[in-house]
C-alpha cells in the first residue's frame, strides 16, 4: 500500500479492503512483475489505483486515451478495460523488454485489440501527432522531470472536458518536505504549475502515491 507512507496505515488498509480488488489476470501480472523486476516493481501502480482508473475512464465516457509510461502493462489493462469495444489506447514506453510482458497480459485480459504500443521517447511520440483534439483521457506515469513536457503536449491534444491523470504527485509524502531531493523538487514545481493553470480544473487525491485528476476546461 503506497498510501501508508503518508496516510495512517490502518486507514490505508481500510480503503484497500473496501475497494474492488484486482482479478486473476492483474494478480498474475503483479506477481510476474515482482519476480522479473525486483525493486523496480514499485513502478507498477497500486491495485486500488487500477480500479479507480478503470472507473474514471468508464464514467468519463472516454473513447481515445494515451498512456505515458507502460512498464509491464498493469495500468494499460485498467485503462483499456474502461474503454468501449471500439476504444483505443496509445501506450508509450521506451522498453521493449518490459512491454513484452505487457503484450502477453493484454492478450490474457482480452484488451490487446484496443491498445497500440509506441516505443520511443514519449515526448517525441506526442509531438509527432497532429495538434488537434485526439484524446479524451490520459495517464502520465513516467520520468518525473518530463511531466511538464508530457502535460503540455497532451493538453494540446485533449478534448474539452477531457481528463489527465498524473501519478506519484505526493512522492511518498515527501512532497511537503522542503529539504527533500530526488524527484521531489521537480514534482513540487509541476504540482504548483498545474494548480495555477487556468486552462484546467484539478484535484490531487491521496490515492496510492498521489494521483492528480486534471480536467481541461
Short mmCIF file of C-alpha atoms in Angstrom, two decimals:
data_model
loop_
_atom_site.label_atom_id
_atom_site.label_comp_id
_atom_site.label_asym_id
_atom_site.label_seq_id
_atom_site.Cartn_x
_atom_site.Cartn_y
_atom_site.Cartn_z
CA UNK A 1 0.00 0.00 0.00
CA UNK A 2 1.80 3.09 -1.22
CA UNK A 3 -0.55 5.41 0.64
CA UNK A 4 0.59 4.11 4.01
CA UNK A 5 3.71 6.25 3.57
CA UNK A 6 1.68 9.35 4.34
CA UNK A 7 -1.76 8.13 5.48
CA UNK A 8 -2.29 6.23 8.73
CA UNK A 9 -1.51 2.60 7.85
CA UNK A 10 -4.79 1.33 9.28
CA UNK A 11 -6.77 3.86 7.27
CA UNK A 12 -4.81 3.00 4.12
CA UNK A 13 -5.52 -0.70 4.67
CA UNK A 14 -9.21 0.01 5.26
CA UNK A 15 -9.53 1.88 1.96
CA UNK A 16 -7.94 -1.02 0.09
CA UNK A 17 -10.21 -3.54 1.80
CA UNK A 18 -13.23 -1.57 0.63
CA UNK A 19 -12.17 -1.20 -2.99
CA UNK A 20 -12.89 -3.76 -5.71
CA UNK A 21 -9.78 -5.99 -5.83
CA UNK A 22 -7.81 -6.99 -8.94
CA UNK A 23 -8.83 -10.08 -10.88
CA UNK A 24 -6.65 -13.10 -11.65
CA UNK A 25 -5.06 -11.52 -14.72
CA UNK A 26 -3.89 -8.46 -12.80
CA UNK A 27 -2.76 -10.55 -9.84
CA UNK A 28 -0.73 -12.77 -12.17
CA UNK A 29 0.80 -9.70 -13.82
CA UNK A 30 1.72 -8.19 -10.45
CA UNK A 31 3.37 -11.43 -9.37
CA UNK A 32 5.34 -11.75 -12.60
CA UNK A 33 6.40 -8.11 -12.43
CA UNK A 34 7.72 -8.58 -8.90
CA UNK A 35 9.58 -11.71 -9.92
CA UNK A 36 11.15 -10.22 -13.05
CA UNK A 37 11.87 -6.66 -11.99
CA UNK A 38 12.68 -6.92 -8.29
CA UNK A 39 12.82 -3.48 -6.73
CA UNK A 40 11.62 -1.87 -9.94
CA UNK A 41 8.19 -3.40 -9.29
CA UNK A 42 7.38 -0.25 -7.29
CA UNK A 43 6.87 1.43 -10.68
CA UNK A 44 3.68 -0.59 -11.08
CA UNK A 45 0.54 1.21 -9.97
CA UNK A 46 -1.27 0.07 -6.84
CA UNK A 47 -4.31 -2.22 -7.25
CA UNK A 48 -6.73 0.34 -5.82
CA UNK A 49 -5.38 2.88 -8.29
CA UNK A 50 -6.05 0.48 -11.15
CA UNK A 51 -9.66 0.09 -10.05
CA UNK A 52 -10.02 3.87 -9.92
CA UNK A 53 -8.51 4.33 -13.39
CA UNK A 54 -10.98 1.88 -14.92
CA UNK A 55 -13.85 3.65 -13.22
CA UNK A 56 -12.67 7.12 -14.29
CA UNK A 57 -12.43 6.03 -17.92
CA UNK A 58 -15.90 4.48 -17.73
CA UNK A 59 -17.68 7.41 -16.08
CA UNK A 60 -15.96 9.96 -18.32
CA UNK A 61 -17.15 8.13 -21.43
CA UNK A 62 -13.65 8.30 -22.91
CA UNK A 63 -13.06 6.59 -26.24
CA UNK A 64 -9.50 7.63 -27.07
CA UNK A 65 -6.73 7.50 -24.49
CA UNK A 66 -2.97 7.83 -24.22
CA UNK A 67 -0.63 6.49 -21.55
CA UNK A 68 2.88 7.79 -20.86
CA UNK A 69 4.83 5.02 -19.13
CA UNK A 70 3.53 1.49 -19.66
CA UNK A 71 6.10 -0.66 -17.82
CA UNK A 72 4.64 -4.21 -17.67
CA UNK A 73 1.11 -3.19 -18.54
CA UNK A 74 -0.97 -3.04 -15.36
CA UNK A 75 -2.27 0.50 -15.89
CA UNK A 76 -2.85 -0.02 -19.61
CA UNK A 77 -5.07 -3.02 -18.88
CA UNK A 78 -7.07 -0.98 -16.39
CA UNK A 79 -7.49 1.93 -18.81
CA UNK A 80 -8.36 -0.31 -21.77
CA UNK A 81 -10.98 -2.14 -19.72
CA UNK A 82 -12.77 1.15 -19.17
CA UNK A 83 -12.87 1.96 -22.88
CA UNK A 84 -15.69 0.78 -25.15
CA UNK A 85 -15.00 -2.12 -27.52
CA UNK A 86 -14.05 0.27 -30.31
CA UNK A 87 -11.99 2.46 -27.99
CA UNK A 88 -8.27 2.97 -28.47
CA UNK A 89 -5.33 3.43 -26.11
CA UNK A 90 -1.91 4.53 -27.33
CA UNK A 91 0.67 3.20 -24.85
CA UNK A 92 4.03 4.99 -24.87
CA UNK A 93 7.19 3.49 -23.39
CA UNK A 94 10.91 3.07 -24.13
CA UNK A 95 11.44 -0.54 -23.00
CA UNK A 96 10.94 -3.44 -25.37
CA UNK A 97 11.66 -5.88 -22.53
CA UNK A 98 9.07 -4.68 -20.04
CA UNK A 99 6.40 -4.03 -22.65
CA UNK A 100 6.81 -7.58 -23.95
CA UNK A 101 5.39 -8.64 -20.58
CA UNK A 102 2.60 -6.11 -21.10
CA UNK A 103 1.74 -7.50 -24.53
CA UNK A 104 1.24 -11.02 -23.18
CA UNK A 105 -1.04 -9.81 -20.43
CA UNK A 106 -3.02 -7.56 -22.75
CA UNK A 107 -3.88 -10.73 -24.64
CA UNK A 108 -4.82 -12.56 -21.43
CA UNK A 109 -7.03 -9.65 -20.39
CA UNK A 110 -8.74 -9.55 -23.78
CA UNK A 111 -7.85 -5.91 -24.42
CA UNK A 112 -4.95 -6.21 -26.89
CA UNK A 113 -7.19 -5.09 -29.76
CA UNK A 114 -7.71 -1.75 -28.02
CA UNK A 115 -4.03 -0.96 -27.42
CA UNK A 116 -1.35 0.36 -29.75
CA UNK A 117 2.18 0.33 -28.32
CA UNK A 118 4.57 3.03 -29.48
CA UNK A 119 8.18 2.60 -28.40
CA UNK A 120 10.48 5.61 -28.11
CA UNK A 121 10.75 8.83 -26.09
CA UNK A 122 7.16 9.76 -25.25
CA UNK A 123 7.64 13.49 -25.84
CA UNK A 124 8.78 12.75 -29.39
CA UNK A 125 5.87 10.35 -29.90
CA UNK A 126 3.40 13.02 -28.79
CA UNK A 127 4.98 15.79 -30.85
CA UNK A 128 4.72 13.64 -33.96
CA UNK A 129 0.94 13.56 -33.59
CA UNK A 130 -1.29 16.24 -35.13
CA UNK A 131 -2.00 19.09 -32.72
CA UNK A 132 -5.74 18.52 -32.59
CA UNK A 133 -8.26 17.10 -30.14
CA UNK A 134 -7.21 13.45 -30.32
CA UNK A 135 -7.70 12.18 -26.75
CA UNK A 136 -10.40 12.11 -24.10
CA UNK A 137 -8.25 10.58 -21.36
CA UNK A 138 -4.56 10.44 -20.49
CA UNK A 139 -2.40 8.86 -17.80
CA UNK A 140 1.11 10.09 -17.03
CA UNK A 141 3.40 7.80 -15.04
CA UNK A 142 6.95 8.08 -16.36
CA UNK A 143 10.12 10.08 -15.60
CA UNK A 144 9.07 12.82 -13.24
CA UNK A 145 11.23 15.56 -14.74
CA UNK A 146 9.43 15.04 -18.03
CA UNK A 147 5.95 15.54 -16.61
CA UNK A 148 5.63 19.20 -17.63
CA UNK A 149 6.52 18.41 -21.26
CA UNK A 150 4.13 15.44 -21.38
CA UNK A 151 1.38 17.54 -19.81
CA UNK A 152 1.70 20.35 -22.36
CA UNK A 153 1.81 18.02 -25.35
CA UNK A 154 -1.22 16.06 -24.13
CA UNK A 155 -3.22 19.16 -23.16
CA UNK A 156 -2.80 20.50 -26.69
CA UNK A 157 -4.36 17.26 -27.99
CA UNK A 158 -7.06 16.78 -25.33
CA UNK A 159 -10.75 17.33 -26.00
CA UNK A 160 -12.51 19.99 -23.91
CA UNK A 161 -13.73 18.20 -20.80
CA UNK A 162 -11.06 15.53 -21.25
CA UNK A 163 -9.09 14.24 -18.26
CA UNK A 164 -5.42 13.76 -17.48
CA UNK A 165 -4.46 11.58 -14.50
CA UNK A 166 -0.94 12.09 -13.14
CA UNK A 167 0.75 9.56 -10.84
CA UNK A 168 3.24 9.93 -7.97
CA UNK A 169 2.33 13.52 -7.20
CA UNK A 170 2.81 13.10 -3.42
CA UNK A 171 6.18 11.33 -3.63
CA UNK A 172 5.61 9.05 -0.61
CA UNK A 173 4.63 12.13 1.38
CA UNK A 174 7.98 13.83 0.76
CA UNK A 175 6.26 16.49 -1.37
CA UNK A 176 5.75 18.57 1.80
CA UNK A 177 9.37 18.21 2.95
CA UNK A 178 11.22 21.37 1.79
CA UNK A 179 14.55 19.59 2.13
CA UNK A 180 13.66 16.53 0.06
CA UNK A 181 15.75 15.82 -3.03
CA UNK A 182 15.49 13.38 -5.90
CA UNK A 183 12.32 13.84 -7.94
CA UNK A 184 10.56 15.88 -5.26
CA UNK A 185 11.56 19.41 -6.40
CA UNK A 186 10.50 18.67 -9.99
CA UNK A 187 7.21 17.19 -8.82
CA UNK A 188 6.54 20.11 -6.49
CA UNK A 189 7.14 22.52 -9.38
CA UNK A 190 4.78 20.52 -11.57
CA UNK A 191 2.07 20.41 -8.89
CA UNK A 192 2.32 24.16 -8.33
CA UNK A 193 2.11 24.85 -12.04
CA UNK A 194 -0.98 22.69 -12.58
CA UNK A 195 -2.75 24.14 -9.54
CA UNK A 196 -2.37 27.64 -11.02
CA UNK A 197 -3.12 26.70 -14.65
CA UNK A 198 -6.35 28.46 -15.67
CA UNK A 199 -6.81 26.08 -18.61
CA UNK A 200 -7.84 23.27 -16.26
CA UNK A 201 -9.51 22.33 -13.00
CA UNK A 202 -7.63 19.91 -10.78
CA UNK A 203 -7.87 17.75 -7.67
CA UNK A 204 -4.94 15.97 -6.02
CA UNK A 205 -6.07 12.76 -4.31
CA UNK A 206 -4.14 10.88 -1.57
CA UNK A 207 -4.54 7.62 -3.50
CA UNK A 208 -1.54 5.27 -3.84
CA UNK A 209 1.45 7.63 -4.21
CA UNK A 210 -0.75 10.61 -5.02
CA UNK A 211 -2.99 10.84 -8.08
CA UNK A 212 -3.85 14.21 -9.61
CA UNK A 213 -7.01 14.49 -11.70
CA UNK A 214 -6.91 17.29 -14.27
CA UNK A 215 -9.87 18.30 -16.42
CA UNK A 216 -9.44 20.54 -19.44
CA UNK A 217 -11.87 23.44 -19.41
#
